[in-house]
Amino acid sequence: MSGHGEPVPMTARRSGALRGVAEVPGDKSISHRALILGALSVGETRVSGLLEGQDVLDTAKAMRAFGAEVTRLGAGDWSVHGVGVGGFAEPADVIDCGNSGTGVRLIMGAMATSPVTATFTGDASLRKRPMGRVTEPLALFGARAYGRHGGRLPMTVVGAAEPVPVRYTVPMPSAQVKSAILLAGLNAPGETVVIEKEPTRDHSERMLRGFGAQLTVEDAPEGRIITLTGRPELRPQTVAVPRDPSSAAFPVCAALIVEGSDILVPGVSQNPTRNGLYTTLVEMGADIAFENPREEGGEPVADLRVRFSALKGIEVPEDRAASMIDEYPVLSVVAACAEGTTVMRGVKELRVKESDRIDAMARGLEAMGVRVEEDEDTLIVHGMGPGGVPGGATAKTHIDHRIAMSFLVLGLAAQKPVSIDDGSPIATSFPVFEGLMAGLGAQIVRSNA
Ligand code: S3P
């Protein structure tokens, strides 16, 4: 499991033009939700295209611990026999969510309104991350949580035996918090209302409706008001998971900065709550064609044809942050290879991800010879133009898959090789990254091989 085993140092070298088709894995957010909602339905849910990254495998294991039957039928094909809303059994052991904030927070929500007690833990990265943002609203349903100082894991959650519905305004832009409350609301009588001031990824809303819950969304001056009617009988579904736009970001950004590249990334979700990176890249001058737009698994998808581009720095609109929150690390790599300055404001949520991503990117980029500025809520990268980044250093990845992949992408276009201290976390979200990138012609190796 990531963060538990031996570190895997890796090195990326300046590469020739990237060519070919990059079939990236299934969407991580949708994969977690498919397993959890499948476990809360009565009957068999079938999932195809499930991301078989460690984060999602840990959620599958957790759903088994709560009583669901979860079976792998073939590559990406899974079956979940659920126990129904309110049907969770008490786990016999500690639930280890590994590296996954989404896994632990959504599962805490899903069990918080059932009369069961569960203890959660995770790897060294997850044990540093704040859980108070979910346990505070879950307490309003009647659940109790006992964790380490600062609301950190390991943490025991005692589910409410007689939950009450909740009306809650989420104080930070967080789809995980929103989703935890909605999942808890499933087993509370009456209407649970979640208000988000800024829209975040809406997979929970789409999928809850798909599984038969009654859920309405209203845009009001105070924000997006989501109302869920509790105690539905969720109907098992067939879920086709679209490819993950956050994983697609790595080959896409690599092709944009490696001279002569021309690649196709098929079937990538273009859900408007997820596609901020692509809008930003186009504004920077990226040559991306969104071909064959269609709907798959209830999500808008397109095939992305991406060619090397001369990019210019821009100011990323602050209100776009939530729709590209996981993509700032790789955007800052692209920004380093662009002409001019890229300003990323309103990004303080990056500080509580798998690592403090503002700090991790700033220190790593500086080590590679790039000038950056940062404050609590801002990252500014001074671009060095195509082929202009010196490289020649090792970046620390802090048990963070996206930091690891971002610096490997940078190495494909930097003057000297770029190394990372540990590539093992990549398996949490993109287990086929090395093979996929090698297939495009990227020079990425395990440094100690
Ligand atoms: C996710 C929400 C985001 C994102 C994470 C996945 C989700 O986290 O960073 O990778 O699936 O709901 P926050 O809710 O903390 O913003």
Coordinates of C-alpha atoms and ligand atoms in Angstrom, one line a residue:
M1 CA 0.0 0.0 0.0
S2 CA 1.2 3.5 -0.7
G3 CA 3.3 5.1 2.0
H4 CA 3.7 1.8 3.7
G5 CA 6.3 0.1 1.5
E6 CA 9.8 0.9 0.2
P7 CA 10.0 4.2 -1.6
V8 CA 10.4 3.9 -5.4
P9 CA 12.7 6.6 -6.7
M10 CA 12.0 7.5 -10.4
T11 CA 13.5 9.7 -13.1
A12 CA 12.1 11.3 -16.2
R13 CA 14.3 12.4 -19.1
R14 CA 13.8 14.9 -21.9
S15 CA 11.8 12.8 -24.5
G16 CA 11.2 12.9 -28.2
A17 CA 7.7 13.7 -29.5
L18 CA 4.9 11.8 -27.7
R19 CA 2.7 9.8 -30.0
G20 CA -0.2 7.4 -29.7
V21 CA -3.4 6.8 -27.8
A22 CA -3.5 7.2 -24.0
E23 CA -6.4 5.2 -22.5
V24 CA -6.4 6.5 -18.9
P25 CA -8.2 4.6 -16.1
G26 CA -11.7 5.2 -14.7
D27 CA -12.7 8.2 -12.7
K28 CA -11.6 8.0 -9.1
S29 CA -14.5 10.0 -7.6
I30 CA -17.1 8.0 -9.5
S31 CA -15.5 4.7 -8.7
H32 CA -15.6 5.4 -4.9
R33 CA -19.2 6.5 -5.2
A34 CA -20.2 3.5 -7.3
L35 CA -19.0 1.1 -4.6
I36 CA -20.5 3.0 -1.7
L37 CA -23.9 3.5 -3.4
G38 CA -23.9 -0.1 -4.6
A39 CA -23.3 -1.2 -1.0
L40 CA -26.3 1.0 0.1
S41 CA -28.7 -0.5 -2.5
V42 CA -30.6 -3.8 -2.2
G43 CA -29.5 -6.1 -5.0
E44 CA -26.7 -6.3 -7.4
T45 CA -24.9 -3.2 -8.8
R46 CA -22.6 -3.9 -11.8
V47 CA -19.7 -1.5 -12.4
S48 CA -17.5 -1.4 -15.5
G49 CA -14.4 0.7 -16.0
L50 CA -13.8 0.9 -12.2
L51 CA -10.5 2.4 -11.3
E52 CA -8.4 -0.4 -9.8
G53 CA -6.1 2.0 -7.9
Q54 CA -5.3 1.4 -4.3
D55 CA -7.6 4.2 -3.1
V56 CA -10.6 2.5 -4.6
L57 CA -9.5 -1.0 -3.7
D58 CA -9.4 0.2 -0.1
T59 CA -13.0 1.5 -0.4
A60 CA -14.0 -1.9 -1.8
K61 CA -12.5 -3.6 1.2
A62 CA -14.3 -1.2 3.5
M63 CA -17.6 -1.9 1.9
R64 CA -17.1 -5.6 2.5
A65 CA -16.3 -4.8 6.2
F66 CA -19.7 -3.1 6.4
G67 CA -21.4 -6.2 5.1
A68 CA -21.7 -5.7 1.3
E69 CA -20.5 -8.5 -1.1
V70 CA -18.0 -6.9 -3.4
T71 CA -16.5 -9.1 -6.2
R72 CA -14.1 -8.5 -9.0
L73 CA -15.4 -10.2 -12.1
G74 CA -12.7 -9.1 -14.5
A75 CA -10.5 -6.0 -15.3
G76 CA -12.6 -3.0 -14.2
D77 CA -15.7 -5.2 -13.9
W78 CA -17.1 -5.4 -10.4
S79 CA -20.3 -6.6 -8.7
V80 CA -21.6 -5.2 -5.5
H81 CA -24.5 -6.9 -3.6
G82 CA -25.6 -4.1 -1.3
V83 CA -27.2 -4.2 2.1
G84 CA -29.6 -1.3 1.6
V85 CA -29.8 2.2 3.3
G86 CA -29.4 1.7 7.0
G87 CA -28.2 -1.9 6.5
F88 CA -24.5 -1.5 7.4
A89 CA -23.1 -4.2 9.7
E90 CA -20.5 -3.2 12.3
P91 CA -17.0 -3.8 10.9
A92 CA -15.0 -6.5 12.9
D93 CA -11.7 -4.5 12.5
V94 CA -10.2 -1.1 11.9
I95 CA -11.1 0.4 8.4
D96 CA -7.8 1.3 6.7
C97 CA -8.5 3.8 3.9
G98 CA -4.8 4.0 2.9
N99 CA -4.1 7.3 1.2
S100 CA -7.7 8.2 0.4
G101 CA -9.4 11.3 1.8
T102 CA -12.4 10.7 -0.4
G103 CA -12.7 7.1 0.7
V104 CA -12.6 7.8 4.4
R105 CA -14.8 10.9 4.4
L106 CA -17.5 9.4 2.2
I107 CA -17.5 6.2 4.2
M108 CA -17.7 8.1 7.5
G109 CA -20.8 9.9 6.1
A110 CA -22.4 6.6 4.8
M111 CA -22.1 4.9 8.3
A112 CA -22.8 8.0 10.5
T113 CA -26.5 7.5 10.6
S114 CA -26.5 3.7 11.3
P115 CA -26.2 2.2 14.8
V116 CA -22.7 0.9 14.2
T117 CA -19.3 2.0 15.5
A118 CA -16.2 2.0 13.2
T119 CA -12.6 3.0 13.7
F120 CA -10.8 4.5 10.7
T121 CA -7.2 5.0 9.9
G122 CA -4.9 5.6 6.9
D123 CA -1.3 6.0 5.8
A124 CA 1.0 8.7 7.1
S125 CA -0.4 11.3 4.6
L126 CA -4.1 10.6 5.5
R127 CA -3.4 10.6 9.2
K128 CA -2.3 14.3 8.9
R129 CA -5.4 15.4 7.1
P130 CA -8.3 17.2 8.9
M131 CA -11.5 15.1 9.5
G132 CA -13.3 17.8 11.6
R133 CA -14.7 19.2 8.4
V134 CA -16.8 16.0 8.1
T135 CA -17.3 15.0 11.7
E136 CA -18.7 18.4 12.6
P137 CA -21.7 18.2 10.3
L138 CA -22.0 14.5 11.0
A139 CA -22.4 15.4 14.7
L140 CA -25.5 17.3 13.8
F141 CA -27.1 14.1 12.7
G142 CA -26.3 12.6 16.1
A143 CA -23.1 10.8 15.3
R144 CA -20.1 11.1 17.6
A145 CA -16.4 11.0 16.6
Y146 CA -13.3 10.5 18.8
G147 CA -10.0 11.1 17.0
R148 CA -6.5 12.4 17.6
H149 CA -5.8 16.1 18.3
G150 CA -7.0 18.3 15.5
G151 CA -9.5 15.8 14.3
R152 CA -6.9 13.5 12.9
L153 CA -7.1 9.7 12.2
P154 CA -7.2 7.2 13.7
M155 CA -10.7 8.1 14.6
T156 CA -13.7 6.2 15.9
V157 CA -17.2 7.2 14.7
V158 CA -20.2 6.1 16.6
G159 CA -23.2 6.2 14.2
A160 CA -26.4 7.8 15.4
A161 CA -29.0 5.3 16.4
E162 CA -31.8 7.8 16.0
P163 CA -30.5 10.3 13.4
V164 CA -32.2 13.6 12.7
P165 CA -32.0 15.4 9.3
V166 CA -29.6 18.3 8.9
R167 CA -29.4 21.7 7.2
Y168 CA -25.8 22.6 6.7
T169 CA -23.8 25.2 4.7
V170 CA -20.4 23.8 3.8
P171 CA -17.8 26.4 4.9
M172 CA -15.2 25.4 2.4
P173 CA -15.5 24.3 -1.3
S174 CA -15.4 20.5 -0.7
A175 CA -17.2 17.8 -2.6
Q176 CA -16.1 15.3 0.0
V177 CA -17.8 17.2 2.8
K178 CA -20.9 17.7 0.7
S179 CA -21.0 14.1 -0.2
A180 CA -20.5 12.8 3.3
I181 CA -23.5 14.8 4.5
L182 CA -25.7 13.6 1.6
L183 CA -24.7 10.0 2.3
A184 CA -25.5 10.5 6.0
G185 CA -28.8 12.1 5.0
L186 CA -29.8 8.9 3.2
N187 CA -30.6 7.2 6.6
A188 CA -32.0 10.2 8.3
P189 CA -35.8 10.7 8.2
G190 CA -37.1 13.8 6.4
E191 CA -35.1 16.2 4.3
T192 CA -31.4 16.9 4.6
V193 CA -30.3 20.1 3.0
V194 CA -26.7 20.9 2.0
I195 CA -25.8 24.4 0.8
E196 CA -22.6 25.0 -1.1
K197 CA -21.5 28.6 -1.7
E198 CA -19.3 27.5 -4.6
P199 CA -20.2 24.6 -6.8
T200 CA -18.0 21.5 -6.5
R201 CA -18.0 18.2 -8.4
D202 CA -21.5 17.0 -8.6
H203 CA -21.0 13.2 -9.0
S204 CA -22.8 12.4 -5.7
E205 CA -25.9 14.4 -6.8
R206 CA -26.0 12.7 -10.3
M207 CA -25.4 9.2 -8.9
L208 CA -27.8 9.5 -6.0
R209 CA -30.5 10.4 -8.4
G210 CA -29.4 7.6 -10.7
F211 CA -29.7 5.1 -7.8
G212 CA -33.3 6.4 -7.2
A213 CA -32.9 8.9 -4.4
Q214 CA -35.1 12.0 -4.5
L215 CA -32.8 14.9 -4.7
T216 CA -33.3 18.5 -5.9
V217 CA -30.8 21.2 -6.7
E218 CA -31.7 24.9 -6.6
D219 CA -29.4 27.8 -7.4
A220 CA -30.2 30.6 -4.9
P221 CA -28.4 33.8 -3.8
E222 CA -26.9 31.9 -0.8
G223 CA -25.5 29.2 -3.1
R224 CA -26.4 25.8 -4.5
I225 CA -29.1 24.3 -2.3
I226 CA -29.2 20.5 -2.5
T227 CA -32.2 18.8 -0.8
L228 CA -32.3 15.0 -0.3
T229 CA -35.3 13.1 1.0
G230 CA -34.1 10.5 3.5
R231 CA -34.8 6.8 3.7
P232 CA -35.2 6.0 0.0
E233 CA -34.9 2.4 -1.2
L234 CA -31.9 2.7 -3.5
R235 CA -32.2 0.7 -6.7
P236 CA -29.0 -1.2 -7.8
Q237 CA -27.6 0.2 -11.1
T238 CA -25.3 -0.6 -13.9
V239 CA -22.5 2.0 -13.7
A240 CA -20.1 2.6 -16.7
V241 CA -17.3 4.7 -15.2
P242 CA -15.9 7.3 -17.6
R243 CA -12.2 8.0 -17.8
D244 CA -10.7 10.3 -15.2
P245 CA -10.1 13.9 -16.4
S246 CA -7.7 14.3 -13.5
S247 CA -5.6 11.3 -14.7
A248 CA -5.9 12.4 -18.3
A249 CA -4.3 15.7 -17.3
F250 CA -0.9 14.0 -17.1
P251 CA -0.5 12.7 -20.6
V252 CA -2.4 15.8 -21.9
C253 CA 0.0 18.2 -20.2
A254 CA 3.0 16.1 -21.2
A255 CA 2.0 16.3 -24.9
L256 CA 1.6 20.1 -24.6
I257 CA 5.1 20.6 -23.3
V258 CA 7.1 18.0 -25.3
E259 CA 8.0 19.3 -28.7
G260 CA 6.3 17.6 -31.7
S261 CA 3.8 15.6 -29.6
D262 CA 0.4 14.6 -31.0
I263 CA -1.7 12.2 -28.9
L264 CA -5.3 11.1 -28.5
V265 CA -6.8 10.6 -25.1
P266 CA -10.2 9.0 -25.7
G267 CA -13.4 9.1 -23.5
V268 CA -12.4 11.7 -21.0
S269 CA -15.2 13.0 -18.7
Q270 CA -16.0 16.7 -19.5
N271 CA -18.3 17.2 -16.6
P272 CA -18.3 21.0 -16.2
T273 CA -17.6 20.6 -12.5
R274 CA -14.3 18.8 -13.4
N275 CA -13.0 20.4 -16.6
G276 CA -11.5 23.7 -15.4
L277 CA -8.0 22.6 -16.3
Y278 CA -8.9 22.1 -20.0
T279 CA -10.6 25.5 -20.2
T280 CA -7.4 27.0 -18.6
L281 CA -5.1 25.2 -21.0
V282 CA -7.0 26.4 -24.0
E283 CA -6.8 30.0 -22.7
M284 CA -3.0 29.5 -22.4
G285 CA -3.0 28.6 -26.1
A286 CA -3.1 24.8 -26.0
D287 CA -4.0 23.0 -29.2
I288 CA -6.7 20.6 -27.8
A289 CA -9.5 19.3 -30.0
F290 CA -12.6 18.0 -28.2
E291 CA -13.7 15.4 -30.6
N292 CA -16.7 13.2 -30.7
P293 CA -18.6 14.7 -27.7
R294 CA -21.1 12.2 -26.3
E295 CA -22.6 10.9 -23.1
E296 CA -21.2 7.9 -21.3
G297 CA -22.3 6.6 -17.9
G298 CA -24.4 9.8 -17.3
E299 CA -21.4 12.1 -17.9
P300 CA -20.5 14.2 -20.9
V301 CA -17.3 12.8 -22.5
A302 CA -15.0 13.6 -25.4
D303 CA -11.9 12.3 -27.2
L304 CA -9.1 14.8 -26.7
R305 CA -6.6 15.3 -29.5
V306 CA -3.6 17.1 -28.0
R307 CA -0.6 18.6 -29.9
F308 CA 2.5 20.3 -28.6
S309 CA 1.8 24.0 -28.1
A310 CA 3.6 27.3 -27.4
L311 CA 1.8 28.4 -24.2
K312 CA 1.5 31.7 -22.5
G313 CA 1.0 32.3 -18.8
I314 CA -2.4 33.5 -17.6
E315 CA -4.3 34.5 -14.5
V316 CA -6.5 31.6 -13.6
P317 CA -9.9 32.9 -12.6
E318 CA -10.4 32.2 -8.9
D319 CA -14.0 30.9 -9.3
R320 CA -12.6 28.1 -11.5
A321 CA -10.6 26.6 -8.6
A322 CA -13.1 24.0 -7.5
S323 CA -13.4 22.6 -11.0
M324 CA -9.7 21.9 -11.3
I325 CA -8.6 21.6 -7.7
D326 CA -6.6 18.4 -8.3
E327 CA -5.0 19.7 -11.5
Y328 CA -3.0 22.7 -10.0
P329 CA 0.2 20.7 -9.5
V330 CA 0.4 19.7 -13.2
L331 CA -0.8 23.1 -14.3
S332 CA 2.1 24.6 -12.4
V333 CA 4.4 22.3 -14.4
V334 CA 2.8 23.5 -17.7
A335 CA 3.1 27.1 -16.4
A336 CA 6.9 26.6 -15.8
C337 CA 7.2 25.6 -19.5
A338 CA 5.0 28.6 -20.8
E339 CA 6.1 32.1 -21.7
G340 CA 5.2 34.6 -19.0
T341 CA 3.6 34.3 -15.6
T342 CA 0.8 32.1 -14.4
V343 CA -1.1 33.3 -11.3
M344 CA -3.2 30.8 -9.4
R345 CA -5.3 32.4 -6.6
G346 CA -7.9 31.1 -4.3
V347 CA -6.1 27.7 -4.0
K348 CA -5.7 27.3 -0.2
E349 CA -7.6 24.0 -0.2
L350 CA -4.4 22.6 -1.9
R351 CA -2.7 22.8 1.5
V352 CA -4.9 20.1 2.9
K353 CA -4.7 17.5 0.1
E354 CA -2.6 14.4 0.1
S355 CA 0.3 16.8 0.8
D356 CA 0.5 20.6 1.1
R357 CA 0.5 20.9 -2.7
I358 CA 1.4 24.6 -2.8
D359 CA 4.5 24.0 -0.7
A360 CA 5.4 20.7 -2.5
M361 CA 5.1 22.3 -6.0
A362 CA 6.9 25.5 -5.0
R363 CA 9.9 23.7 -3.3
G364 CA 10.2 21.2 -6.2
L365 CA 9.9 23.8 -9.0
E366 CA 12.5 26.0 -7.2
A367 CA 14.8 23.0 -7.1
M368 CA 14.4 22.6 -10.8
G369 CA 15.4 26.3 -11.4
V370 CA 11.9 27.8 -11.7
R371 CA 11.0 31.1 -9.9
V372 CA 7.8 30.8 -7.9
E373 CA 6.0 33.0 -5.4
E374 CA 3.4 31.8 -2.9
D375 CA 1.3 32.8 0.0
E376 CA -1.4 31.0 2.0
D377 CA -3.9 31.1 -0.9
T378 CA -1.8 31.7 -4.0
L379 CA 0.8 30.1 -6.2
I380 CA 2.6 32.2 -8.9
V381 CA 4.9 30.5 -11.5
H382 CA 7.3 32.4 -13.7
G383 CA 7.4 30.5 -17.0
M384 CA 10.7 29.8 -18.7
G385 CA 9.3 29.0 -22.2
P386 CA 9.4 25.7 -24.1
G387 CA 12.5 23.7 -23.2
G388 CA 13.6 26.4 -20.8
V389 CA 13.3 24.6 -17.4
P390 CA 16.8 23.5 -16.2
G391 CA 15.7 20.5 -14.1
G392 CA 18.5 18.3 -12.8
A393 CA 17.2 17.8 -9.2
T394 CA 15.1 15.5 -7.1
A395 CA 11.6 16.6 -6.0
K396 CA 10.1 15.4 -2.7
T397 CA 6.6 13.9 -3.3
H398 CA 5.3 13.6 0.3
I399 CA 3.2 10.5 -0.3
D400 CA 1.3 12.4 -3.0
H401 CA 0.5 10.7 -6.3
R402 CA -0.2 14.0 -8.2
I403 CA 3.0 15.6 -7.0
A404 CA 4.9 12.5 -8.2
M405 CA 3.3 12.4 -11.6
S406 CA 3.6 16.2 -12.1
F407 CA 7.4 16.2 -11.6
L408 CA 7.8 13.2 -13.9
V409 CA 5.9 15.1 -16.6
L410 CA 8.2 18.1 -16.1
G411 CA 11.2 15.9 -16.6
L412 CA 10.0 15.0 -20.1
A413 CA 10.6 18.6 -21.2
A414 CA 13.3 19.9 -18.9
Q415 CA 17.0 20.3 -19.9
K416 CA 18.3 17.8 -17.3
P417 CA 16.6 14.8 -15.8
V418 CA 14.0 15.3 -13.1
S419 CA 13.9 12.7 -10.3
I420 CA 11.3 12.1 -7.6
D421 CA 12.1 10.5 -4.2
D422 CA 9.1 8.1 -4.3
G423 CA 6.8 7.1 -7.1
S424 CA 4.9 4.4 -5.2
P425 CA 1.9 6.7 -4.4
I426 CA 1.1 6.8 -8.2
A427 CA -0.6 3.4 -7.7
T428 CA -3.3 5.1 -5.6
S429 CA -5.0 6.7 -8.6
F430 CA -3.1 5.8 -11.8
P431 CA -1.7 2.2 -11.5
V432 CA -0.9 2.0 -15.3
F433 CA 0.9 5.4 -15.5
E434 CA 4.4 4.0 -16.2
G435 CA 3.3 1.7 -19.0
L436 CA 0.9 4.2 -20.5
M437 CA 3.5 7.0 -20.6
A438 CA 6.2 4.6 -22.0
G439 CA 3.7 3.6 -24.7
L440 CA 3.6 7.3 -25.8
G441 CA 7.4 7.4 -25.9
A442 CA 8.0 9.1 -22.5
Q443 CA 11.4 8.4 -20.9
I444 CA 10.5 7.5 -17.3
V445 CA 12.4 4.9 -15.4
R446 CA 12.7 3.6 -11.8
S447 CA 16.0 5.1 -10.8
N448 CA 17.1 2.2 -8.7
A449 CA 16.1 -0.4 -11.3
Ligands
S3P1 C1 -13.1 14.5 -4.4 C2 -13.1 15.8 -3.9 C3 -12.0 16.7 -3.9 C4 -10.8 16.2 -4.6 C5 -10.6 14.7 -4.4 C6 -11.8 13.9 -4.9 C7 -14.3 13.7 -4.4 O1 -11.6 16.9 -2.5 O2 -9.6 16.9 -4.3 O3 -9.5 14.2 -5.2 O4 -14.3 12.7 -5.1 O5 -15.3 14.2 -3.8 P1 -12.2 18.0 -1.6 O6 -13.7 17.7 -1.3 O7 -11.4 17.9 -0.3 O8 -12.1 19.3 -2.3

